[in-house]
Amino acid sequence: MVSALVPMMMMMIMMMMAVSLGGGKWAAAAEVHHVVGGDRGWDLPSNVDAWSSGRVFRVGDKLWFTYSAAQESIAEVKSKEEYESCDVSNAIKMFTDGLDSILLDGEGIRYFVSGKTENCKNGLKLHVEVVPDEHTRENPKVTTSEASATGLAAAPTSPSRASVRISESFVLFFVGLGLCFMGL
């Protein structure tokens, strides 16, 4: 009876290993965490406009805003006109925590401005064009500049799908090896 289970167990282990090694096509696309302004965060000297230049923002990515909650806030506004005039009187949402994560959950242009009119008029504002997700992205990323010495909070990171798949494969391999040695 036990000898009949061995081929079946080995077949199941091989199938699990094959799925885990080649399962990337079934896994969800990786998200990118964009730390707005890089190491300086949401701050006038960080030159948010230059920071965003050339970046691609996709559905499923996250924007991370880091700032001093005592000195700053962020407003998401509805239109280009509100963005350009720094009008936060009809904001979609105000952010005041000092560390805010915003999921880019749909295509289109989103507008963020400083809650302080003077800072906004001096350039502390960001518009992002969110494009469709690309299913071929391999690894989640945190996009910042070089490591910060200022001590601002960094966005949480997660392991890449490739490393998770490799780890799962090794676990399955050792489970299968253990079953073989146990005589199952």
mmCIF file with all atom_site columns, C-alpha atoms in Angstrom:
data_model
loop_
_atom_site.group_PDB
_atom_site.id
_atom_site.type_symbol
_atom_site.label_atom_id
_atom_site.label_alt_id
_atom_site.label_comp_id
_atom_site.label_asym_id
_atom_site.label_entity_id
_atom_site.label_seq_id
_atom_site.pdbx_PDB_ins_code
_atom_site.Cartn_x
_atom_site.Cartn_y
_atom_site.Cartn_z
_atom_site.occupancy
_atom_site.B_iso_or_equiv
_atom_site.pdbx_formal_charge
_atom_site.auth_seq_id
_atom_site.auth_comp_id
_atom_site.auth_asym_id
_atom_site.auth_atom_id
_atom_site.pdbx_PDB_model_num
ATOM 1   C CA . MET A 1 1   ? 0.000   0.000  0.000   1.00 0.00 ? 1   MET A CA 1
ATOM 2   C CA . VAL A 1 2   ? 2.781   2.444  0.933   1.00 0.00 ? 2   VAL A CA 1
ATOM 3   C CA . SER A 1 3   ? 4.694   1.568  -2.249  1.00 0.00 ? 3   SER A CA 1
ATOM 4   C CA . ALA A 1 4   ? 1.637   2.596  -4.324  1.00 0.00 ? 4   ALA A CA 1
ATOM 5   C CA . LEU A 1 5   ? 1.634   6.031  -2.684  1.00 0.00 ? 5   LEU A CA 1
ATOM 6   C CA . VAL A 1 6   ? 5.258   6.804  -3.560  1.00 0.00 ? 6   VAL A CA 1
ATOM 7   C CA . PRO A 1 7   ? 4.709   7.366  -7.312  1.00 0.00 ? 7   PRO A CA 1
ATOM 8   C CA . MET A 1 8   ? 1.586   9.420  -6.640  1.00 0.00 ? 8   MET A CA 1
ATOM 9   C CA . MET A 1 9   ? 3.349   11.590 -4.031  1.00 0.00 ? 9   MET A CA 1
ATOM 10  C CA . MET A 1 10  ? 6.339   12.087 -6.324  1.00 0.00 ? 10  MET A CA 1
ATOM 11  C CA . MET A 1 11  ? 4.002   13.096 -9.174  1.00 0.00 ? 11  MET A CA 1
ATOM 12  C CA . MET A 1 12  ? 2.247   15.633 -6.927  1.00 0.00 ? 12  MET A CA 1
ATOM 13  C CA . ILE A 1 13  ? 5.572   17.074 -5.778  1.00 0.00 ? 13  ILE A CA 1
ATOM 14  C CA . MET A 1 14  ? 6.832   17.373 -9.349  1.00 0.00 ? 14  MET A CA 1
ATOM 15  C CA . MET A 1 15  ? 3.598   19.128 -10.391 1.00 0.00 ? 15  MET A CA 1
ATOM 16  C CA . MET A 1 16  ? 3.866   21.590 -7.493  1.00 0.00 ? 16  MET A CA 1
ATOM 17  C CA . MET A 1 17  ? 7.499   22.302 -8.377  1.00 0.00 ? 17  MET A CA 1
ATOM 18  C CA . ALA A 1 18  ? 6.631   22.847 -12.042 1.00 0.00 ? 18  ALA A CA 1
ATOM 19  C CA . VAL A 1 19  ? 3.855   25.268 -11.130 1.00 0.00 ? 19  VAL A CA 1
ATOM 20  C CA . SER A 1 20  ? 6.044   27.160 -8.672  1.00 0.00 ? 20  SER A CA 1
ATOM 21  C CA . LEU A 1 21  ? 8.958   27.440 -11.091 1.00 0.00 ? 21  LEU A CA 1
ATOM 22  C CA . GLY A 1 22  ? 6.884   28.433 -14.086 1.00 0.00 ? 22  GLY A CA 1
ATOM 23  C CA . GLY A 1 23  ? 4.021   30.047 -12.257 1.00 0.00 ? 23  GLY A CA 1
ATOM 24  C CA . GLY A 1 24  ? 5.089   33.621 -12.920 1.00 0.00 ? 24  GLY A CA 1
ATOM 25  C CA . LYS A 1 25  ? 2.593   34.010 -15.711 1.00 0.00 ? 25  LYS A CA 1
ATOM 26  C CA . TRP A 1 26  ? -0.244  33.408 -13.246 1.00 0.00 ? 26  TRP A CA 1
ATOM 27  C CA . ALA A 1 27  ? 1.078   35.744 -10.580 1.00 0.00 ? 27  ALA A CA 1
ATOM 28  C CA . ALA A 1 28  ? -0.129  39.315 -10.330 1.00 0.00 ? 28  ALA A CA 1
ATOM 29  C CA . ALA A 1 29  ? 2.057   42.002 -11.835 1.00 0.00 ? 29  ALA A CA 1
ATOM 30  C CA . ALA A 1 30  ? 4.435   43.675 -9.419  1.00 0.00 ? 30  ALA A CA 1
ATOM 31  C CA . GLU A 1 31  ? 3.642   47.108 -8.149  1.00 0.00 ? 31  GLU A CA 1
ATOM 32  C CA . VAL A 1 32  ? 6.145   49.938 -7.968  1.00 0.00 ? 32  VAL A CA 1
ATOM 33  C CA . HIS A 1 33  ? 6.347   52.115 -4.887  1.00 0.00 ? 33  HIS A CA 1
ATOM 34  C CA . HIS A 1 34  ? 7.183   55.697 -5.876  1.00 0.00 ? 34  HIS A CA 1
ATOM 35  C CA . VAL A 1 35  ? 8.510   57.767 -2.959  1.00 0.00 ? 35  VAL A CA 1
ATOM 36  C CA . VAL A 1 36  ? 7.498   61.223 -4.151  1.00 0.00 ? 36  VAL A CA 1
ATOM 37  C CA . GLY A 1 37  ? 10.450  63.601 -4.157  1.00 0.00 ? 37  GLY A CA 1
ATOM 38  C CA . GLY A 1 38  ? 12.953  60.832 -3.485  1.00 0.00 ? 38  GLY A CA 1
ATOM 39  C CA . ASP A 1 39  ? 14.971  61.105 -0.302  1.00 0.00 ? 39  ASP A CA 1
ATOM 40  C CA . ARG A 1 40  ? 13.768  64.612 0.532   1.00 0.00 ? 40  ARG A CA 1
ATOM 41  C CA . GLY A 1 41  ? 10.111  63.674 0.252   1.00 0.00 ? 41  GLY A CA 1
ATOM 42  C CA . TRP A 1 42  ? 7.292   66.149 -0.341  1.00 0.00 ? 42  TRP A CA 1
ATOM 43  C CA . ASP A 1 43  ? 9.303   69.333 0.146   1.00 0.00 ? 43  ASP A CA 1
ATOM 44  C CA . LEU A 1 44  ? 10.023  72.452 -1.947  1.00 0.00 ? 44  LEU A CA 1
ATOM 45  C CA . PRO A 1 45  ? 13.777  71.775 -2.278  1.00 0.00 ? 45  PRO A CA 1
ATOM 46  C CA . SER A 1 46  ? 13.089  68.229 -3.552  1.00 0.00 ? 46  SER A CA 1
ATOM 47  C CA . ASN A 1 47  ? 11.935  69.578 -6.946  1.00 0.00 ? 47  ASN A CA 1
ATOM 48  C CA . VAL A 1 48  ? 9.009   67.182 -7.314  1.00 0.00 ? 48  VAL A CA 1
ATOM 49  C CA . ASP A 1 49  ? 8.537   68.175 -10.961 1.00 0.00 ? 49  ASP A CA 1
ATOM 50  C CA . ALA A 1 50  ? 12.083  67.089 -11.877 1.00 0.00 ? 50  ALA A CA 1
ATOM 51  C CA . TRP A 1 51  ? 11.703  63.947 -9.748  1.00 0.00 ? 51  TRP A CA 1
ATOM 52  C CA . SER A 1 52  ? 8.616   62.836 -11.691 1.00 0.00 ? 52  SER A CA 1
ATOM 53  C CA . SER A 1 53  ? 10.093  63.587 -15.106 1.00 0.00 ? 53  SER A CA 1
ATOM 54  C CA . GLY A 1 54  ? 10.637  60.386 -17.081 1.00 0.00 ? 54  GLY A CA 1
ATOM 55  C CA . ARG A 1 55  ? 8.920   58.131 -14.533 1.00 0.00 ? 55  ARG A CA 1
ATOM 56  C CA . VAL A 1 56  ? 6.171   55.775 -15.601 1.00 0.00 ? 56  VAL A CA 1
ATOM 57  C CA . PHE A 1 57  ? 3.200   55.436 -13.263 1.00 0.00 ? 57  PHE A CA 1
ATOM 58  C CA . ARG A 1 58  ? 1.066   52.336 -13.815 1.00 0.00 ? 58  ARG A CA 1
ATOM 59  C CA . VAL A 1 59  ? -2.243  51.099 -12.487 1.00 0.00 ? 59  VAL A CA 1
ATOM 60  C CA . GLY A 1 60  ? -1.449  49.199 -9.277  1.00 0.00 ? 60  GLY A CA 1
ATOM 61  C CA . ASP A 1 61  ? 1.574   51.330 -8.353  1.00 0.00 ? 61  ASP A CA 1
ATOM 62  C CA . LYS A 1 62  ? 1.631   53.345 -5.135  1.00 0.00 ? 62  LYS A CA 1
ATOM 63  C CA . LEU A 1 63  ? 2.692   56.904 -4.431  1.00 0.00 ? 63  LEU A CA 1
ATOM 64  C CA . TRP A 1 64  ? 4.272   57.469 -1.033  1.00 0.00 ? 64  TRP A CA 1
ATOM 65  C CA . PHE A 1 65  ? 4.268   61.027 0.297   1.00 0.00 ? 65  PHE A CA 1
ATOM 66  C CA . THR A 1 66  ? 6.586   61.770 3.226   1.00 0.00 ? 66  THR A CA 1
ATOM 67  C CA . TYR A 1 67  ? 6.472   65.198 4.854   1.00 0.00 ? 67  TYR A CA 1
ATOM 68  C CA . SER A 1 68  ? 6.273   66.983 8.183   1.00 0.00 ? 68  SER A CA 1
ATOM 69  C CA . ALA A 1 69  ? 2.606   66.774 9.195   1.00 0.00 ? 69  ALA A CA 1
ATOM 70  C CA . ALA A 1 70  ? 3.072   69.842 11.408  1.00 0.00 ? 70  ALA A CA 1
ATOM 71  C CA . GLN A 1 71  ? 4.219   71.968 8.458   1.00 0.00 ? 71  GLN A CA 1
ATOM 72  C CA . GLU A 1 72  ? 2.567   70.530 5.356   1.00 0.00 ? 72  GLU A CA 1
ATOM 73  C CA . SER A 1 73  ? -0.412  68.704 3.897   1.00 0.00 ? 73  SER A CA 1
ATOM 74  C CA . ILE A 1 74  ? -1.377  67.382 0.488   1.00 0.00 ? 74  ILE A CA 1
ATOM 75  C CA . ALA A 1 75  ? -4.591  67.772 -1.442  1.00 0.00 ? 75  ALA A CA 1
ATOM 76  C CA . GLU A 1 76  ? -5.717  65.696 -4.386  1.00 0.00 ? 76  GLU A CA 1
ATOM 77  C CA . VAL A 1 77  ? -7.675  67.954 -6.710  1.00 0.00 ? 77  VAL A CA 1
ATOM 78  C CA . LYS A 1 78  ? -10.040 67.071 -9.538  1.00 0.00 ? 78  LYS A CA 1
ATOM 79  C CA . SER A 1 79  ? -8.942  69.209 -12.455 1.00 0.00 ? 79  SER A CA 1
ATOM 80  C CA . LYS A 1 80  ? -5.998  70.736 -14.242 1.00 0.00 ? 80  LYS A CA 1
ATOM 81  C CA . GLU A 1 81  ? -7.455  74.182 -13.501 1.00 0.00 ? 81  GLU A CA 1
ATOM 82  C CA . GLU A 1 82  ? -7.516  73.517 -9.740  1.00 0.00 ? 82  GLU A CA 1
ATOM 83  C CA . TYR A 1 83  ? -3.995  72.105 -10.003 1.00 0.00 ? 83  TYR A CA 1
ATOM 84  C CA . GLU A 1 84  ? -2.621  75.117 -11.864 1.00 0.00 ? 84  GLU A CA 1
ATOM 85  C CA . SER A 1 85  ? -4.356  77.672 -9.620  1.00 0.00 ? 85  SER A CA 1
ATOM 86  C CA . CYS A 1 86  ? -3.554  75.760 -6.399  1.00 0.00 ? 86  CYS A CA 1
ATOM 87  C CA . ASP A 1 87  ? -7.246  75.757 -5.482  1.00 0.00 ? 87  ASP A CA 1
ATOM 88  C CA . VAL A 1 88  ? -7.846  73.196 -2.730  1.00 0.00 ? 88  VAL A CA 1
ATOM 89  C CA . SER A 1 89  ? -11.344 74.429 -1.801  1.00 0.00 ? 89  SER A CA 1
ATOM 90  C CA . ASN A 1 90  ? -12.983 71.496 -3.610  1.00 0.00 ? 90  ASN A CA 1
ATOM 91  C CA . ALA A 1 91  ? -10.314 68.831 -3.007  1.00 0.00 ? 91  ALA A CA 1
ATOM 92  C CA . ILE A 1 92  ? -11.082 65.167 -3.558  1.00 0.00 ? 92  ILE A CA 1
ATOM 93  C CA . LYS A 1 93  ? -9.115  64.304 -0.434  1.00 0.00 ? 93  LYS A CA 1
ATOM 94  C CA . MET A 1 94  ? -6.740  65.962 2.018   1.00 0.00 ? 94  MET A CA 1
ATOM 95  C CA . PHE A 1 95  ? -3.740  64.063 3.374   1.00 0.00 ? 95  PHE A CA 1
ATOM 96  C CA . THR A 1 96  ? -2.307  65.185 6.715   1.00 0.00 ? 96  THR A CA 1
ATOM 97  C CA . ASP A 1 97  ? -0.570  62.167 8.297   1.00 0.00 ? 97  ASP A CA 1
ATOM 98  C CA . GLY A 1 98  ? 3.021   62.850 7.206   1.00 0.00 ? 98  GLY A CA 1
ATOM 99  C CA . LEU A 1 99  ? 3.324   59.431 5.556   1.00 0.00 ? 99  LEU A CA 1
ATOM 100 C CA . ASP A 1 100 ? 0.577   58.739 3.054   1.00 0.00 ? 100 ASP A CA 1
ATOM 101 C CA . SER A 1 101 ? 0.268   55.873 0.584   1.00 0.00 ? 101 SER A CA 1
ATOM 102 C CA . ILE A 1 102 ? -1.957  56.376 -2.435  1.00 0.00 ? 102 ILE A CA 1
ATOM 103 C CA . LEU A 1 103 ? -2.859  53.488 -4.706  1.00 0.00 ? 103 LEU A CA 1
ATOM 104 C CA . LEU A 1 104 ? -2.997  54.372 -8.385  1.00 0.00 ? 104 LEU A CA 1
ATOM 105 C CA . ASP A 1 105 ? -6.093  52.302 -9.024  1.00 0.00 ? 105 ASP A CA 1
ATOM 106 C CA . GLY A 1 106 ? -7.158  53.547 -12.438 1.00 0.00 ? 106 GLY A CA 1
ATOM 107 C CA . GLU A 1 107 ? -5.884  55.064 -15.669 1.00 0.00 ? 107 GLU A CA 1
ATOM 108 C CA . GLY A 1 108 ? -5.836  58.825 -16.170 1.00 0.00 ? 108 GLY A CA 1
ATOM 109 C CA . ILE A 1 109 ? -4.233  61.955 -14.786 1.00 0.00 ? 109 ILE A CA 1
ATOM 110 C CA . ARG A 1 110 ? -4.198  62.611 -11.048 1.00 0.00 ? 110 ARG A CA 1
ATOM 111 C CA . TYR A 1 111 ? -3.328  65.951 -9.494  1.00 0.00 ? 111 TYR A CA 1
ATOM 112 C CA . PHE A 1 112 ? -1.713  66.527 -6.087  1.00 0.00 ? 112 PHE A CA 1
ATOM 113 C CA . VAL A 1 113 ? -0.877  69.926 -4.609  1.00 0.00 ? 113 VAL A CA 1
ATOM 114 C CA . SER A 1 114 ? 0.492   71.295 -1.370  1.00 0.00 ? 114 SER A CA 1
ATOM 115 C CA . GLY A 1 115 ? -2.264  72.147 1.071   1.00 0.00 ? 115 GLY A CA 1
ATOM 116 C CA . LYS A 1 116 ? -0.406  75.418 1.675   1.00 0.00 ? 116 LYS A CA 1
ATOM 117 C CA . THR A 1 117 ? -1.185  77.772 -1.204  1.00 0.00 ? 117 THR A CA 1
ATOM 118 C CA . GLU A 1 118 ? 2.197   79.506 -1.015  1.00 0.00 ? 118 GLU A CA 1
ATOM 119 C CA . ASN A 1 119 ? 4.114   76.209 -1.295  1.00 0.00 ? 119 ASN A CA 1
ATOM 120 C CA . CYS A 1 120 ? 1.900   75.092 -4.165  1.00 0.00 ? 120 CYS A CA 1
ATOM 121 C CA . LYS A 1 121 ? 2.448   78.356 -6.047  1.00 0.00 ? 121 LYS A CA 1
ATOM 122 C CA . ASN A 1 122 ? 6.188   77.878 -5.513  1.00 0.00 ? 122 ASN A CA 1
ATOM 123 C CA . GLY A 1 123 ? 6.019   74.522 -7.302  1.00 0.00 ? 123 GLY A CA 1
ATOM 124 C CA . LEU A 1 124 ? 5.136   71.927 -4.668  1.00 0.00 ? 124 LEU A CA 1
ATOM 125 C CA . LYS A 1 125 ? 2.641   70.013 -6.765  1.00 0.00 ? 125 LYS A CA 1
ATOM 126 C CA . LEU A 1 126 ? 2.588   66.814 -8.773  1.00 0.00 ? 126 LEU A CA 1
ATOM 127 C CA . HIS A 1 127 ? 0.517   65.483 -11.632 1.00 0.00 ? 127 HIS A CA 1
ATOM 128 C CA . VAL A 1 128 ? 0.868   61.879 -12.717 1.00 0.00 ? 128 VAL A CA 1
ATOM 129 C CA . GLU A 1 129 ? -0.458  60.186 -15.797 1.00 0.00 ? 129 GLU A CA 1
ATOM 130 C CA . VAL A 1 130 ? -1.400  56.656 -14.817 1.00 0.00 ? 130 VAL A CA 1
ATOM 131 C CA . VAL A 1 131 ? -1.067  54.185 -17.689 1.00 0.00 ? 131 VAL A CA 1
ATOM 132 C CA . PRO A 1 132 ? -2.337  50.582 -17.902 1.00 0.00 ? 132 PRO A CA 1
ATOM 133 C CA . ASP A 1 133 ? -0.442  47.912 -15.986 1.00 0.00 ? 133 ASP A CA 1
ATOM 134 C CA . GLU A 1 134 ? 2.183   45.996 -17.917 1.00 0.00 ? 134 GLU A CA 1
ATOM 135 C CA . HIS A 1 135 ? 1.942   42.280 -17.060 1.00 0.00 ? 135 HIS A CA 1
ATOM 136 C CA . THR A 1 136 ? 5.598   41.622 -17.834 1.00 0.00 ? 136 THR A CA 1
ATOM 137 C CA . ARG A 1 137 ? 7.098   43.577 -14.943 1.00 0.00 ? 137 ARG A CA 1
ATOM 138 C CA . GLU A 1 138 ? 9.305   41.320 -12.889 1.00 0.00 ? 138 GLU A CA 1
ATOM 139 C CA . ASN A 1 139 ? 10.048  42.946 -9.538  1.00 0.00 ? 139 ASN A CA 1
ATOM 140 C CA . PRO A 1 140 ? 8.352   45.431 -7.237  1.00 0.00 ? 140 PRO A CA 1
ATOM 141 C CA . LYS A 1 141 ? 10.536  48.475 -6.809  1.00 0.00 ? 141 LYS A CA 1
ATOM 142 C CA . VAL A 1 142 ? 10.891  51.402 -4.482  1.00 0.00 ? 142 VAL A CA 1
ATOM 143 C CA . THR A 1 143 ? 11.969  54.350 -6.568  1.00 0.00 ? 143 THR A CA 1
ATOM 144 C CA . THR A 1 144 ? 14.039  56.883 -4.673  1.00 0.00 ? 144 THR A CA 1
ATOM 145 C CA . SER A 1 145 ? 17.404  58.462 -5.173  1.00 0.00 ? 145 SER A CA 1
ATOM 146 C CA . GLU A 1 146 ? 20.453  57.407 -3.165  1.00 0.00 ? 146 GLU A CA 1
ATOM 147 C CA . ALA A 1 147 ? 19.994  56.399 0.461   1.00 0.00 ? 147 ALA A CA 1
ATOM 148 C CA . SER A 1 148 ? 18.887  59.290 2.601   1.00 0.00 ? 148 SER A CA 1
ATOM 149 C CA . ALA A 1 149 ? 20.811  60.606 5.535   1.00 0.00 ? 149 ALA A CA 1
ATOM 150 C CA . THR A 1 150 ? 17.825  62.733 6.577   1.00 0.00 ? 150 THR A CA 1
ATOM 151 C CA . GLY A 1 151 ? 15.985  59.866 8.264   1.00 0.00 ? 151 GLY A CA 1
ATOM 152 C CA . LEU A 1 152 ? 12.707  60.210 6.379   1.00 0.00 ? 152 LEU A CA 1
ATOM 153 C CA . ALA A 1 153 ? 10.588  57.078 6.386   1.00 0.00 ? 153 ALA A CA 1
ATOM 154 C CA . ALA A 1 154 ? 11.091  54.801 3.407   1.00 0.00 ? 154 ALA A CA 1
ATOM 155 C CA . ALA A 1 155 ? 8.272   52.909 1.746   1.00 0.00 ? 155 ALA A CA 1
ATOM 156 C CA . PRO A 1 156 ? 7.875   49.285 2.715   1.00 0.00 ? 156 PRO A CA 1
ATOM 157 C CA . THR A 1 157 ? 9.298   46.810 0.280   1.00 0.00 ? 157 THR A CA 1
ATOM 158 C CA . SER A 1 158 ? 8.295   43.302 -0.559  1.00 0.00 ? 158 SER A CA 1
ATOM 159 C CA . PRO A 1 159 ? 10.306  40.436 -2.009  1.00 0.00 ? 159 PRO A CA 1
ATOM 160 C CA . SER A 1 160 ? 10.303  39.999 -5.749  1.00 0.00 ? 160 SER A CA 1
ATOM 161 C CA . ARG A 1 161 ? 8.063   37.362 -7.240  1.00 0.00 ? 161 ARG A CA 1
ATOM 162 C CA . ALA A 1 162 ? 11.114  35.618 -8.659  1.00 0.00 ? 162 ALA A CA 1
ATOM 163 C CA . SER A 1 163 ? 12.698  35.270 -5.211  1.00 0.00 ? 163 SER A CA 1
ATOM 164 C CA . VAL A 1 164 ? 9.408   34.073 -3.728  1.00 0.00 ? 164 VAL A CA 1
ATOM 165 C CA . ARG A 1 165 ? 9.031   31.476 -6.495  1.00 0.00 ? 165 ARG A CA 1
ATOM 166 C CA . ILE A 1 166 ? 12.606  30.288 -5.955  1.00 0.00 ? 166 ILE A CA 1
ATOM 167 C CA . SER A 1 167 ? 12.043  30.059 -2.190  1.00 0.00 ? 167 SER A CA 1
ATOM 168 C CA . GLU A 1 168 ? 8.824   28.110 -2.708  1.00 0.00 ? 168 GLU A CA 1
ATOM 169 C CA . SER A 1 169 ? 10.621  25.804 -5.109  1.00 0.00 ? 169 SER A CA 1
ATOM 170 C CA . PHE A 1 170 ? 13.348  25.049 -2.588  1.00 0.00 ? 170 PHE A CA 1
ATOM 171 C CA . VAL A 1 171 ? 10.775  24.365 0.138   1.00 0.00 ? 171 VAL A CA 1
ATOM 172 C CA . LEU A 1 172 ? 8.884   22.006 -2.150  1.00 0.00 ? 172 LEU A CA 1
ATOM 173 C CA . PHE A 1 173 ? 12.111  20.321 -3.187  1.00 0.00 ? 173 PHE A CA 1
ATOM 174 C CA . PHE A 1 174 ? 13.128  19.678 0.418   1.00 0.00 ? 174 PHE A CA 1
ATOM 175 C CA . VAL A 1 175 ? 9.633   18.489 1.352   1.00 0.00 ? 175 VAL A CA 1
ATOM 176 C CA . GLY A 1 176 ? 9.792   16.030 -1.546  1.00 0.00 ? 176 GLY A CA 1
ATOM 177 C CA . LEU A 1 177 ? 13.275  14.946 -0.533  1.00 0.00 ? 177 LEU A CA 1
ATOM 178 C CA . GLY A 1 178 ? 12.084  14.442 3.045   1.00 0.00 ? 178 GLY A CA 1
ATOM 179 C CA . LEU A 1 179 ? 9.142   12.359 1.890   1.00 0.00 ? 179 LEU A CA 1
ATOM 180 C CA . CYS A 1 180 ? 11.459  10.184 -0.173  1.00 0.00 ? 180 CYS A CA 1
ATOM 181 C CA . PHE A 1 181 ? 13.739  9.579  2.820   1.00 0.00 ? 181 PHE A CA 1
ATOM 182 C CA . MET A 1 182 ? 10.754  8.814  5.058   1.00 0.00 ? 182 MET A CA 1
ATOM 183 C CA . GLY A 1 183 ? 9.762   6.075  2.652   1.00 0.00 ? 183 GLY A CA 1
ATOM 184 C CA . LEU A 1 184 ? 6.411   7.534  1.616   1.00 0.00 ? 184 LEU A CA 1
#
